[in-house]
DNA sequence: CAATAGTGGTTACAATTGAAACCAATCTTA
DNA sequence: TAAGATTGGTTTCAATTGTAACCACTATTG
């Protein structure tokens, strides 16, 4: 066999605390994996709720959530606010317009831009969804102590910043 | 115009701590949203790394990660271990076989089952990926204190359990 | 030992998503 | 002010994913 497995490029010396056997990986403890499973479970549950009650996808709901707080945004501004991409926004918007949940009006100053807003119907739906969303969040948060909630908040910020770095600086190594 | 937009939906009185105005939702503070953004950032970065170096998708990598630790599993057992679904496993497996990363052999006792294992090549790749994965994890965890890591661990467990409940018991309300 | 139900796994098809090309309008600058 | 570069947004096409139907086999039952 020609596997040259010398100098494991992982372990330095001994690993004080949570050393796994160097050449093995426990998926169920692997943070990226756990985040993914958790996020999918949560998102799927909520997506089901939204679609069952309001026939809304998550991207569409996100657009409404932003427009509810910040009227008169353009699609590009939605991109900034949501971390969703252009195309996703464009599609969500066109569905929402078809449903009469939002309105689109030309910006006379810049005729490329289109100004988006919740319609009356849209605001109505928005106001019914917000409590539902909050209920889900409260339910989730309900499993944590106040302290843990604060911890989680700051931990997420830190992880997010680190992951953002990756995207900027390119891959590790 | 019949929009009854009374009761300013922007400011209530003063905001104690994290009280949002009841009828509004701040997406950037909404846990499901944050989880989703975080998880996507992390997964995408890692997926890029895997695909660039080993031409592996995340599902395929997950299958290998499990087979590396637990040889001789069937596809159904992989489903249990990974929380991925049947079809995803089936597809990942067929790609891995095409790449000669895993082998598939008939189970004579039950001719429906197929026993999967890393091939030599597969184990080779596995052993080179594990450190890479661990590097990503260490880098992420590096932004947290030891204490925070423990907190995160237990918080994730709790949230996961709650989200799991939703799936079992059906939607809220 | 049929007939039926259940399991392991794949296939087929539809819906979702992402990347890149694209159109139209605006900005820059020479 | 014409030429190219940018920006806002949509469309197209390919890849990924999810759902349901499906095939082969095994287990159950009468």
mmCIF file of C-alpha atoms (C1' of nucleotides) in Angstrom:
data_model
loop_
_atom_site.group_PDB
_atom_site.id
_atom_site.type_symbol
_atom_site.label_atom_id
_atom_site.label_comp_id
_atom_site.label_asym_id
_atom_site.label_seq_id
_atom_site.Cartn_x
_atom_site.Cartn_y
_atom_site.Cartn_z
ATOM 1 C CA UNK A 1 0.000 0.000 0.000
ATOM 2 C CA UNK A 2 1.318 3.370 -0.835
ATOM 3 C CA UNK A 3 -0.659 5.518 1.458
ATOM 4 C CA UNK A 4 1.783 7.973 2.831
ATOM 5 C CA UNK A 5 -0.032 9.047 5.869
ATOM 6 C CA UNK A 6 2.870 10.576 7.656
ATOM 7 C CA UNK A 7 2.632 13.779 9.580
ATOM 8 C CA UNK A 8 -1.041 14.026 10.187
ATOM 9 C CA UNK A 9 -1.681 17.630 9.344
ATOM 10 C CA UNK A 10 -4.288 17.930 12.035
ATOM 11 C CA UNK A 11 -3.035 17.194 15.453
ATOM 12 C CA UNK A 12 -0.171 19.164 16.739
ATOM 13 C CA UNK A 13 0.804 17.465 19.925
ATOM 14 C CA UNK A 14 -1.635 16.214 22.409
ATOM 15 C CA UNK A 15 -5.021 17.722 22.478
ATOM 16 C CA UNK A 16 -5.959 18.648 25.993
ATOM 17 C CA UNK A 17 -9.654 18.557 26.060
ATOM 18 C CA UNK A 18 -11.786 17.182 23.315
ATOM 19 C CA UNK A 19 -9.334 15.060 21.423
ATOM 20 C CA UNK A 20 -10.930 12.607 19.070
ATOM 21 C CA UNK A 21 -8.752 9.917 17.708
ATOM 22 C CA UNK A 22 -6.790 11.967 15.209
ATOM 23 C CA UNK A 23 -7.730 10.191 12.060
ATOM 24 C CA UNK A 24 -11.383 9.890 12.710
ATOM 25 C CA UNK A 25 -14.258 12.222 12.637
ATOM 26 C CA UNK A 26 -17.480 12.044 14.501
ATOM 27 C CA UNK A 27 -20.039 13.566 12.257
ATOM 28 C CA UNK A 28 -22.536 13.940 15.050
ATOM 29 C CA UNK A 29 -20.106 16.194 16.875
ATOM 30 C CA UNK A 30 -18.953 18.092 13.840
ATOM 31 C CA UNK A 31 -20.186 21.634 14.128
ATOM 32 C CA UNK A 32 -20.891 22.346 10.469
ATOM 33 C CA UNK A 33 -22.935 19.188 10.286
ATOM 34 C CA UNK A 34 -24.882 19.921 13.426
ATOM 35 C CA UNK A 35 -25.621 23.417 12.299
ATOM 36 C CA UNK A 36 -26.892 22.137 9.040
ATOM 37 C CA UNK A 37 -29.177 19.555 10.599
ATOM 38 C CA UNK A 38 -30.510 22.009 13.138
ATOM 39 C CA UNK A 39 -31.081 24.728 10.621
ATOM 40 C CA UNK A 40 -32.865 22.380 8.251
ATOM 41 C CA UNK A 41 -35.146 21.031 10.916
ATOM 42 C CA UNK A 42 -36.113 24.467 12.053
ATOM 43 C CA UNK A 43 -36.534 25.885 8.581
ATOM 44 C CA UNK A 44 -38.558 22.985 7.338
ATOM 45 C CA UNK A 45 -40.966 23.113 10.214
ATOM 46 C CA UNK A 46 -41.516 26.796 9.724
ATOM 47 C CA UNK A 47 -41.700 26.556 5.971
ATOM 48 C CA UNK A 48 -44.469 24.009 6.381
ATOM 49 C CA UNK A 49 -46.360 26.315 8.660
ATOM 50 C CA UNK A 50 -46.092 29.265 6.326
ATOM 51 C CA UNK A 51 -46.963 27.385 3.240
ATOM 52 C CA UNK A 52 -49.881 25.597 4.856
ATOM 53 C CA UNK A 53 -51.426 28.810 6.104
ATOM 54 C CA UNK A 54 -50.391 31.512 3.695
ATOM 55 C CA UNK A 55 -48.988 29.734 0.710
ATOM 56 C CA UNK A 56 -45.678 31.462 1.224
ATOM 57 C CA UNK A 57 -42.192 30.143 0.681
ATOM 58 C CA UNK A 58 -39.456 31.132 3.055
ATOM 59 C CA UNK A 59 -37.754 33.484 0.637
ATOM 60 C CA UNK A 60 -41.090 35.152 -0.050
ATOM 61 C CA UNK A 61 -41.787 35.456 3.627
ATOM 62 C CA UNK A 62 -38.385 36.988 4.203
ATOM 63 C CA UNK A 63 -39.035 39.622 1.633
ATOM 64 C CA UNK A 64 -42.300 40.471 3.322
ATOM 65 C CA UNK A 65 -40.650 40.581 6.704
ATOM 66 C CA UNK A 66 -38.216 43.189 5.486
ATOM 67 C CA UNK A 67 -40.762 45.214 3.603
ATOM 68 C CA UNK A 68 -42.955 45.249 6.667
ATOM 69 C CA UNK A 69 -40.323 47.116 8.554
ATOM 70 C CA UNK A 70 -38.711 49.053 5.746
ATOM 71 C CA UNK A 71 -41.127 50.216 3.106
ATOM 72 C CA UNK A 72 -40.048 51.515 -0.263
ATOM 73 C CA UNK A 73 -37.090 49.269 -0.814
ATOM 74 C CA UNK A 74 -35.728 48.204 -4.153
ATOM 75 C CA UNK A 75 -34.786 44.643 -4.939
ATOM 76 C CA UNK A 76 -31.133 45.509 -4.548
ATOM 77 C CA UNK A 77 -31.762 46.874 -1.092
ATOM 78 C CA UNK A 78 -33.573 43.698 -0.219
ATOM 79 C CA UNK A 79 -30.483 41.803 -1.240
ATOM 80 C CA UNK A 80 -28.438 43.776 1.249
ATOM 81 C CA UNK A 81 -30.916 43.296 4.040
ATOM 82 C CA UNK A 82 -31.531 39.614 3.624
ATOM 83 C CA UNK A 83 -28.279 38.049 2.512
ATOM 84 C CA UNK A 84 -30.321 36.343 -0.152
ATOM 85 C CA UNK A 85 -29.161 36.590 -3.700
ATOM 86 C CA UNK A 86 -30.477 38.645 -6.543
ATOM 87 C CA UNK A 87 -32.190 35.860 -8.335
ATOM 88 C CA UNK A 88 -33.917 34.544 -5.254
ATOM 89 C CA UNK A 89 -35.230 37.993 -4.523
ATOM 90 C CA UNK A 90 -36.396 38.495 -8.049
ATOM 91 C CA UNK A 91 -38.320 35.248 -7.962
ATOM 92 C CA UNK A 92 -39.799 35.861 -4.560
ATOM 93 C CA UNK A 93 -40.891 39.318 -5.631
ATOM 94 C CA UNK A 94 -42.574 38.090 -8.735
ATOM 95 C CA UNK A 95 -44.527 35.500 -6.787
ATOM 96 C CA UNK A 96 -45.543 38.040 -4.192
ATOM 97 C CA UNK A 97 -46.754 40.394 -6.863
ATOM 98 C CA UNK A 98 -48.732 37.652 -8.480
ATOM 99 C CA UNK A 99 -50.376 37.055 -5.096
ATOM 100 C CA UNK A 100 -51.020 40.756 -4.597
ATOM 101 C CA UNK A 101 -48.986 40.695 -1.430
ATOM 102 C CA UNK A 102 -46.702 43.464 -2.565
ATOM 103 C CA UNK A 103 -46.766 46.291 -5.059
ATOM 104 C CA UNK A 104 -44.092 47.447 -7.424
ATOM 105 C CA UNK A 105 -43.795 50.984 -8.655
ATOM 106 C CA UNK A 106 -41.334 52.643 -10.949
ATOM 107 C CA UNK A 107 -38.804 54.956 -9.489
ATOM 108 C CA UNK A 108 -39.039 58.018 -11.672
ATOM 109 C CA UNK A 109 -35.634 59.221 -10.632
ATOM 110 C CA UNK A 110 -33.962 56.026 -11.761
ATOM 111 C CA UNK A 111 -36.038 54.081 -14.161
ATOM 112 C CA UNK A 112 -34.132 50.884 -13.558
ATOM 113 C CA UNK A 113 -35.224 50.747 -9.969
ATOM 114 C CA UNK A 114 -38.540 49.491 -8.808
ATOM 115 C CA UNK A 115 -39.881 50.415 -5.446
ATOM 116 C CA UNK A 116 -41.517 47.644 -3.484
ATOM 117 C CA UNK A 117 -44.096 47.756 -0.740
ATOM 118 C CA UNK A 118 -46.551 45.545 1.024
ATOM 119 C CA UNK A 119 -50.020 45.874 -0.391
ATOM 120 C CA UNK A 120 -52.948 46.149 1.942
ATOM 121 C CA UNK A 121 -53.508 42.467 1.628
ATOM 122 C CA UNK A 122 -49.823 41.935 2.141
ATOM 123 C CA UNK A 123 -49.716 43.949 5.307
ATOM 124 C CA UNK A 124 -52.676 42.077 6.526
ATOM 125 C CA UNK A 125 -50.947 38.772 5.983
ATOM 126 C CA UNK A 126 -47.754 40.164 7.401
ATOM 127 C CA UNK A 127 -49.472 41.087 10.577
ATOM 128 C CA UNK A 128 -50.830 37.632 10.951
ATOM 129 C CA UNK A 129 -47.562 35.947 10.220
ATOM 130 C CA UNK A 130 -45.367 37.937 12.539
ATOM 131 C CA UNK A 131 -46.970 36.496 15.664
ATOM 132 C CA UNK A 132 -46.677 33.042 14.219
ATOM 133 C CA UNK A 133 -43.000 33.551 13.558
ATOM 134 C CA UNK A 134 -42.516 34.900 17.024
ATOM 135 C CA UNK A 135 -44.299 31.940 18.420
ATOM 136 C CA UNK A 136 -41.870 29.621 16.746
ATOM 137 C CA UNK A 137 -38.980 31.623 17.963
ATOM 138 C CA UNK A 138 -40.320 31.794 21.477
ATOM 139 C CA UNK A 139 -40.916 28.128 21.445
ATOM 140 C CA UNK A 140 -37.357 27.472 20.398
ATOM 141 C CA UNK A 141 -35.945 29.967 22.850
ATOM 142 C CA UNK A 142 -38.172 28.516 25.490
ATOM 143 C CA UNK A 143 -35.867 25.563 25.687
ATOM 144 C CA UNK A 144 -33.054 27.865 26.795
ATOM 145 C CA UNK A 145 -32.437 29.882 29.919
ATOM 146 C CA UNK A 146 -32.101 33.634 29.671
ATOM 147 C CA UNK A 147 -28.413 33.253 30.102
ATOM 148 C CA UNK A 148 -28.179 30.707 27.373
ATOM 149 C CA UNK A 149 -30.049 32.965 25.033
ATOM 150 C CA UNK A 150 -27.497 35.670 25.506
ATOM 151 C CA UNK A 151 -24.695 33.222 25.103
ATOM 152 C CA UNK A 152 -26.193 31.929 21.930
ATOM 153 C CA UNK A 153 -26.587 35.387 20.570
ATOM 154 C CA UNK A 154 -22.968 36.262 21.015
ATOM 155 C CA UNK A 155 -21.740 32.876 19.887
ATOM 156 C CA UNK A 156 -23.645 33.146 16.667
ATOM 157 C CA UNK A 157 -22.159 36.544 16.020
ATOM 158 C CA UNK A 158 -18.685 35.198 16.460
ATOM 159 C CA UNK A 159 -19.197 32.164 14.296
ATOM 160 C CA UNK A 160 -20.842 34.269 11.650
ATOM 161 C CA UNK A 161 -17.886 36.613 11.599
ATOM 162 C CA UNK A 162 -15.483 33.758 11.233
ATOM 163 C CA UNK A 163 -17.422 32.141 8.453
ATOM 164 C CA UNK A 164 -17.641 35.500 6.775
ATOM 165 C CA UNK A 165 -13.878 35.689 6.869
ATOM 166 C CA UNK A 166 -13.646 32.461 4.979
ATOM 167 C CA UNK A 167 -15.789 33.827 2.243
ATOM 168 C CA UNK A 168 -13.682 36.946 2.003
ATOM 169 C CA UNK A 169 -10.198 35.585 2.409
ATOM 170 C CA UNK A 170 -10.818 32.412 0.450
ATOM 171 C CA UNK A 171 -10.459 28.865 1.692
ATOM 172 C CA UNK A 172 -8.382 27.694 4.563
ATOM 173 C CA UNK A 173 -4.866 26.613 3.604
ATOM 174 C CA UNK B 1 -57.540 54.881 0.919
ATOM 175 C CA UNK B 2 -58.719 52.645 3.653
ATOM 176 C CA UNK B 3 -55.489 51.690 5.197
ATOM 177 C CA UNK B 4 -56.009 52.073 8.844
ATOM 178 C CA UNK B 5 -52.479 52.629 9.789
ATOM 179 C CA UNK B 6 -53.070 54.007 13.208
ATOM 180 C CA UNK B 7 -51.117 52.850 16.172
ATOM 181 C CA UNK B 8 -47.736 53.608 14.750
ATOM 182 C CA UNK B 9 -46.208 50.333 13.968
ATOM 183 C CA UNK B 10 -42.773 51.656 14.550
ATOM 184 C CA UNK B 11 -42.192 52.866 18.060
ATOM 185 C CA UNK B 12 -44.126 51.907 21.104
ATOM 186 C CA UNK B 13 -42.756 53.516 24.174
ATOM 187 C CA UNK B 14 -39.314 52.892 25.271
ATOM 188 C CA UNK B 15 -37.858 49.549 24.611
ATOM 189 C CA UNK B 16 -36.899 47.647 27.733
ATOM 190 C CA UNK B 17 -34.445 45.152 26.531
ATOM 191 C CA UNK B 18 -35.126 43.196 23.503
ATOM 192 C CA UNK B 19 -38.773 43.918 23.171
ATOM 193 C CA UNK B 20 -39.587 44.419 19.580
ATOM 194 C CA UNK B 21 -42.742 46.267 18.853
ATOM 195 C CA UNK B 22 -45.318 43.555 18.955
ATOM 196 C CA UNK B 23 -46.287 43.704 15.360
ATOM 197 C CA UNK B 24 -42.877 43.761 13.897
ATOM 198 C CA UNK B 25 -40.133 41.311 13.344
ATOM 199 C CA UNK B 26 -36.462 41.873 13.003
ATOM 200 C CA UNK B 27 -35.214 39.306 10.639
ATOM 201 C CA UNK B 28 -31.610 39.862 11.601
ATOM 202 C CA UNK B 29 -32.443 38.835 15.155
ATOM 203 C CA UNK B 30 -34.752 36.014 14.238
ATOM 204 C CA UNK B 31 -33.108 32.781 15.282
ATOM 205 C CA UNK B 32 -34.286 30.558 12.443
ATOM 206 C CA UNK B 33 -33.019 33.105 9.984
ATOM 207 C CA UNK B 34 -29.674 33.492 11.650
ATOM 208 C CA UNK B 35 -29.197 29.775 11.855
ATOM 209 C CA UNK B 36 -29.917 29.441 8.214
ATOM 210 C CA UNK B 37 -27.479 32.139 7.178
ATOM 211 C CA UNK B 38 -24.770 30.798 9.424
ATOM 212 C CA UNK B 39 -25.241 27.236 8.346
ATOM 213 C CA UNK B 40 -25.205 28.163 4.687
ATOM 214 C CA UNK B 41 -22.072 30.195 4.967
ATOM 215 C CA UNK B 42 -20.264 27.443 6.765
ATOM 216 C CA UNK B 43 -21.486 24.671 4.514
ATOM 217 C CA UNK B 44 -20.728 26.530 1.336
ATOM 218 C CA UNK B 45 -17.205 27.314 2.341
ATOM 219 C CA UNK B 46 -16.559 23.714 3.216
ATOM 220 C CA UNK B 47 -18.322 22.357 0.175
ATOM 221 C CA UNK B 48 -16.042 24.481 -1.958
ATOM 222 C CA UNK B 49 -13.011 23.106 -0.232
ATOM 223 C CA UNK B 50 -14.109 19.509 -0.664
ATOM 224 C CA UNK B 51 -15.124 19.853 -4.227
ATOM 225 C CA UNK B 52 -12.010 21.745 -5.184
ATOM 226 C CA UNK B 53 -9.700 19.160 -3.713
ATOM 227 C CA UNK B 54 -11.493 15.877 -3.898
ATOM 228 C CA UNK B 55 -14.415 16.418 -6.188
ATOM 229 C CA UNK B 56 -16.799 15.461 -3.415
ATOM 230 C CA UNK B 57 -20.187 16.870 -2.602
ATOM 231 C CA UNK B 58 -21.202 17.274 0.994
ATOM 232 C CA UNK B 59 -23.614 14.344 0.972
ATOM 233 C CA UNK B 60 -20.931 12.167 -0.535
ATOM 234 C CA UNK B 61 -18.430 13.320 2.016
ATOM 235 C CA UNK B 62 -20.865 12.571 4.802
ATOM 236 C CA UNK B 63 -21.319 9.060 3.604
ATOM 237 C CA UNK B 64 -17.590 8.591 3.586
ATOM 238 C CA UNK B 65 -17.269 10.109 7.030
ATOM 239 C CA UNK B 66 -19.653 7.549 8.420
ATOM 240 C CA UNK B 67 -18.215 4.617 6.539
ATOM 241 C CA UNK B 68 -14.780 5.595 7.764
ATOM 242 C CA UNK B 69 -15.893 5.011 11.302
ATOM 243 C CA UNK B 70 -18.458 2.286 10.792
ATOM 244 C CA UNK B 71 -17.577 -0.169 8.050
ATOM 245 C CA UNK B 72 -20.056 -2.604 6.596
ATOM 246 C CA UNK B 73 -23.135 -0.449 6.742
ATOM 247 C CA UNK B 74 -26.103 -0.716 4.446
ATOM 248 C CA UNK B 75 -27.711 2.313 2.870
ATOM 249 C CA UNK B 76 -30.542 2.125 5.359
ATOM 250 C CA UNK B 77 -28.103 2.232 8.204
ATOM 251 C CA UNK B 78 -26.458 5.242 6.653
ATOM 252 C CA UNK B 79 -29.833 6.919 6.660
ATOM 253 C CA UNK B 80 -30.085 6.427 10.384
ATOM 254 C CA UNK B 81 -26.599 7.687 11.045
ATOM 255 C CA UNK B 82 -26.688 10.771 8.890
ATOM 256 C CA UNK B 83 -30.227 12.073 9.057
ATOM 257 C CA UNK B 84 -30.055 12.279 5.288
ATOM 258 C CA UNK B 85 -32.804 10.724 3.308
ATOM 259 C CA UNK B 86 -32.882 7.517 1.342
ATOM 260 C CA UNK B 87 -32.631 9.083 -2.033
ATOM 261 C CA UNK B 88 -29.783 11.382 -1.112
ATOM 262 C CA UNK B 89 -27.876 8.416 0.206
ATOM 263 C CA UNK B 90 -28.581 6.368 -2.847
ATOM 264 C CA UNK B 91 -27.280 9.106 -5.083
ATOM 265 C CA UNK B 92 -24.219 9.788 -3.003
ATOM 266 C CA UNK B 93 -23.442 6.092 -2.940
ATOM 267 C CA UNK B 94 -23.706 5.715 -6.664
ATOM 268 C CA UNK B 95 -21.357 8.627 -7.235
ATOM 269 C CA UNK B 96 -18.894 7.279 -4.729
ATOM 270 C CA UNK B 97 -18.927 3.921 -6.398
ATOM 271 C CA UNK B 98 -18.373 5.498 -9.764
ATOM 272 C CA UNK B 99 -15.327 7.228 -8.281
ATOM 273 C CA UNK B 100 -14.109 4.026 -6.695
ATOM 274 C CA UNK B 101 -14.260 5.621 -3.285
ATOM 275 C CA UNK B 102 -16.468 2.919 -1.852
ATOM 276 C CA UNK B 103 -17.331 -0.669 -2.609
ATOM 277 C CA UNK B 104 -20.670 -2.370 -2.580
ATOM 278 C CA UNK B 105 -21.150 -6.028 -1.911
ATOM 279 C CA UNK B 106 -24.233 -8.175 -1.728
ATOM 280 C CA UNK B 107 -25.459 -9.355 1.582
ATOM 281 C CA UNK B 108 -26.035 -13.052 1.046
ATOM 282 C CA UNK B 109 -28.326 -13.300 4.014
ATOM 283 C CA UNK B 110 -30.666 -10.657 2.641
ATOM 284 C CA UNK B 111 -30.263 -10.121 -1.046
ATOM 285 C CA UNK B 112 -31.914 -6.727 -0.932
ATOM 286 C CA UNK B 113 -29.207 -5.295 1.253
ATOM 287 C CA UNK B 114 -25.882 -4.097 0.005
ATOM 288 C CA UNK B 115 -22.958 -3.716 2.281
ATOM 289 C CA UNK B 116 -20.886 -0.610 1.794
ATOM 290 C CA UNK B 117 -17.284 0.105 2.632
ATOM 291 C CA UNK B 118 -14.563 2.543 1.808
ATOM 292 C CA UNK B 119 -12.276 1.253 -0.901
ATOM 293 C CA UNK B 120 -8.552 1.625 -0.500
ATOM 294 C CA UNK B 121 -8.657 4.748 -2.542
ATOM 295 C CA UNK B 122 -11.620 5.903 -0.512
ATOM 296 C CA UNK B 123 -9.864 5.398 2.755
ATOM 297 C CA UNK B 124 -6.918 7.252 1.422
ATOM 298 C CA UNK B 125 -9.078 10.205 0.545
ATOM 299 C CA UNK B 126 -10.924 9.887 3.818
ATOM 300 C CA UNK B 127 -7.727 10.137 5.718
ATOM 301 C CA UNK B 128 -6.759 13.243 3.916
ATOM 302 C CA UNK B 129 -10.130 14.890 4.319
ATOM 303 C CA UNK B 130 -10.590 14.299 8.006
ATOM 304 C CA UNK B 131 -7.800 16.696 8.924
ATOM 305 C CA UNK B 132 -9.191 19.257 6.563
ATOM 306 C CA UNK B 133 -12.595 18.989 8.136
ATOM 307 C CA UNK B 134 -11.083 19.246 11.565
ATOM 308 C CA UNK B 135 -9.178 22.280 10.498
ATOM 309 C CA UNK B 136 -12.365 23.999 9.513
ATOM 310 C CA UNK B 137 -13.957 23.069 12.736
ATOM 311 C CA UNK B 138 -10.988 24.185 14.765
ATOM 312 C CA UNK B 139 -10.922 27.420 12.930
ATOM 313 C CA UNK B 140 -14.579 28.014 13.684
ATOM 314 C CA UNK B 141 -14.232 26.955 17.278
ATOM 315 C CA UNK B 142 -11.147 29.088 17.514
ATOM 316 C CA UNK B 143 -13.368 32.107 17.640
ATOM 317 C CA UNK B 144 -14.937 30.822 20.849
ATOM 318 C CA UNK B 145 -13.631 30.358 24.345
ATOM 319 C CA UNK B 146 -13.601 26.906 25.856
ATOM 320 C CA UNK B 147 -16.547 27.879 27.921
ATOM 321 C CA UNK B 148 -18.467 29.089 24.935
ATOM 322 C CA UNK B 149 -17.804 25.836 23.136
ATOM 323 C CA UNK B 150 -19.405 23.917 25.912
ATOM 324 C CA UNK B 151 -22.298 26.291 26.034
ATOM 325 C CA UNK B 152 -22.782 25.986 22.326
ATOM 326 C CA UNK B 153 -22.729 22.247 22.525
ATOM 327 C CA UNK B 154 -25.479 22.074 25.053
ATOM 328 C CA UNK B 155 -27.509 24.823 23.451
ATOM 329 C CA UNK B 156 -27.493 23.027 20.152
ATOM 330 C CA UNK B 157 -28.687 19.865 21.819
ATOM 331 C CA UNK B 158 -31.583 21.675 23.363
ATOM 332 C CA UNK B 159 -32.612 23.453 20.217
ATOM 333 C CA UNK B 160 -32.303 20.280 18.251
ATOM 334 C CA UNK B 161 -34.563 18.463 20.657
ATOM 335 C CA UNK B 162 -37.149 21.175 20.436
ATOM 336 C CA UNK B 163 -37.088 21.278 16.677
ATOM 337 C CA UNK B 164 -37.360 17.539 16.660
ATOM 338 C CA UNK B 165 -40.491 17.813 18.744
ATOM 339 C CA UNK B 166 -42.053 19.983 16.097
ATOM 340 C CA UNK B 167 -41.437 17.377 13.490
ATOM 341 C CA UNK B 168 -42.962 14.696 15.665
ATOM 342 C CA UNK B 169 -45.884 16.474 17.206
ATOM 343 C CA UNK B 170 -46.776 18.445 14.108
ATOM 344 C CA UNK B 171 -46.890 22.208 13.748
ATOM 345 C CA UNK B 172 -47.350 24.703 16.497
ATOM 346 C CA UNK B 173 -50.949 25.705 17.088
ATOM 347 C "C1'" DC C 1 -47.215 -22.454 0.169
ATOM 348 C "C1'" DA C 2 -50.025 -18.790 -2.013
ATOM 349 C "C1'" DA C 3 -51.328 -14.005 -1.000
ATOM 350 C "C1'" DT C 4 -50.297 -9.963 1.095
ATOM 351 C "C1'" DA C 5 -47.654 -6.692 3.580
ATOM 352 C "C1'" DG C 6 -43.237 -4.638 4.553
ATOM 353 C "C1'" DT C 7 -38.167 -3.386 3.457
ATOM 354 C "C1'" DG C 8 -34.028 -2.032 0.854
ATOM 355 C "C1'" DG C 9 -32.903 0.528 -2.695
ATOM 356 C "C1'" DT C 10 -33.417 2.888 -7.373
ATOM 357 C "C1'" DT C 11 -35.757 5.524 -10.900
ATOM 358 C "C1'" DA C 12 -38.615 9.106 -12.833
ATOM 359 C "C1'" DC C 13 -40.455 13.456 -12.651
ATOM 360 C "C1'" DA C 14 -41.352 17.931 -10.806
ATOM 361 C "C1'" DA C 15 -39.913 21.795 -8.115
ATOM 362 C "C1'" DT C 16 -36.005 24.616 -6.323
ATOM 363 C "C1'" DT C 17 -31.734 26.640 -6.769
ATOM 364 C "C1'" DG C 18 -27.492 28.775 -8.743
ATOM 365 C "C1'" DA C 19 -24.480 30.650 -12.364
ATOM 366 C "C1'" DA C 20 -24.081 33.086 -16.143
ATOM 367 C "C1'" DA C 21 -25.881 35.577 -19.906
ATOM 368 C "C1'" DC C 22 -28.675 39.135 -20.800
ATOM 369 C "C1'" DC C 23 -31.526 43.737 -21.446
ATOM 370 C "C1'" DA C 24 -32.286 48.277 -20.218
ATOM 371 C "C1'" DA C 25 -31.076 52.387 -17.910
ATOM 372 C "C1'" DT C 26 -27.585 55.261 -15.810
ATOM 373 C "C1'" DC C 27 -22.848 56.908 -14.908
ATOM 374 C "C1'" DT C 28 -18.254 58.093 -16.203
ATOM 375 C "C1'" DT C 29 -14.856 60.119 -18.958
ATOM 376 C "C1'" DA C 30 -12.682 61.835 -22.631
ATOM 377 C "C1'" DT D 1 -22.027 63.778 -26.037
ATOM 378 C "C1'" DA D 2 -20.563 59.104 -27.727
ATOM 379 C "C1'" DA D 3 -18.175 54.844 -25.809
ATOM 380 C "C1'" DG D 4 -17.538 52.010 -22.442
ATOM 381 C "C1'" DA D 5 -18.343 50.597 -17.791
ATOM 382 C "C1'" DT D 6 -21.816 49.850 -13.961
ATOM 383 C "C1'" DT D 7 -26.051 48.909 -11.941
ATOM 384 C "C1'" DG D 8 -30.916 47.035 -11.396
ATOM 385 C "C1'" DG D 9 -33.317 43.347 -12.496
ATOM 386 C "C1'" DT D 10 -34.936 39.222 -15.332
ATOM 387 C "C1'" DT D 11 -34.348 35.123 -18.052
ATOM 388 C "C1'" DT D 12 -32.252 30.871 -19.389
ATOM 389 C "C1'" DC D 13 -30.192 26.656 -18.623
ATOM 390 C "C1'" DA D 14 -28.071 23.186 -15.903
ATOM 391 C "C1'" DA D 15 -27.441 21.022 -11.524
ATOM 392 C "C1'" DT D 16 -29.542 19.678 -7.013
ATOM 393 C "C1'" DT D 17 -33.239 18.151 -4.362
ATOM 394 C "C1'" DG D 18 -37.709 16.136 -2.872
ATOM 395 C "C1'" DT D 19 -41.769 13.143 -3.618
ATOM 396 C "C1'" DA D 20 -43.792 9.422 -5.232
ATOM 397 C "C1'" DA D 21 -43.854 5.419 -7.813
ATOM 398 C "C1'" DC D 22 -41.530 1.487 -8.448
ATOM 399 C "C1'" DC D 23 -38.811 -3.274 -8.567
ATOM 400 C "C1'" DA D 24 -36.848 -6.938 -6.182
ATOM 401 C "C1'" DC D 25 -36.702 -9.403 -2.290
ATOM 402 C "C1'" DT D 26 -38.154 -11.021 2.487
ATOM 403 C "C1'" DA D 27 -41.538 -11.702 6.226
ATOM 404 C "C1'" DT D 28 -46.130 -12.813 7.669
ATOM 405 C "C1'" DT D 29 -50.595 -14.911 7.545
ATOM 406 C "C1'" DG D 30 -54.036 -18.099 6.840
#
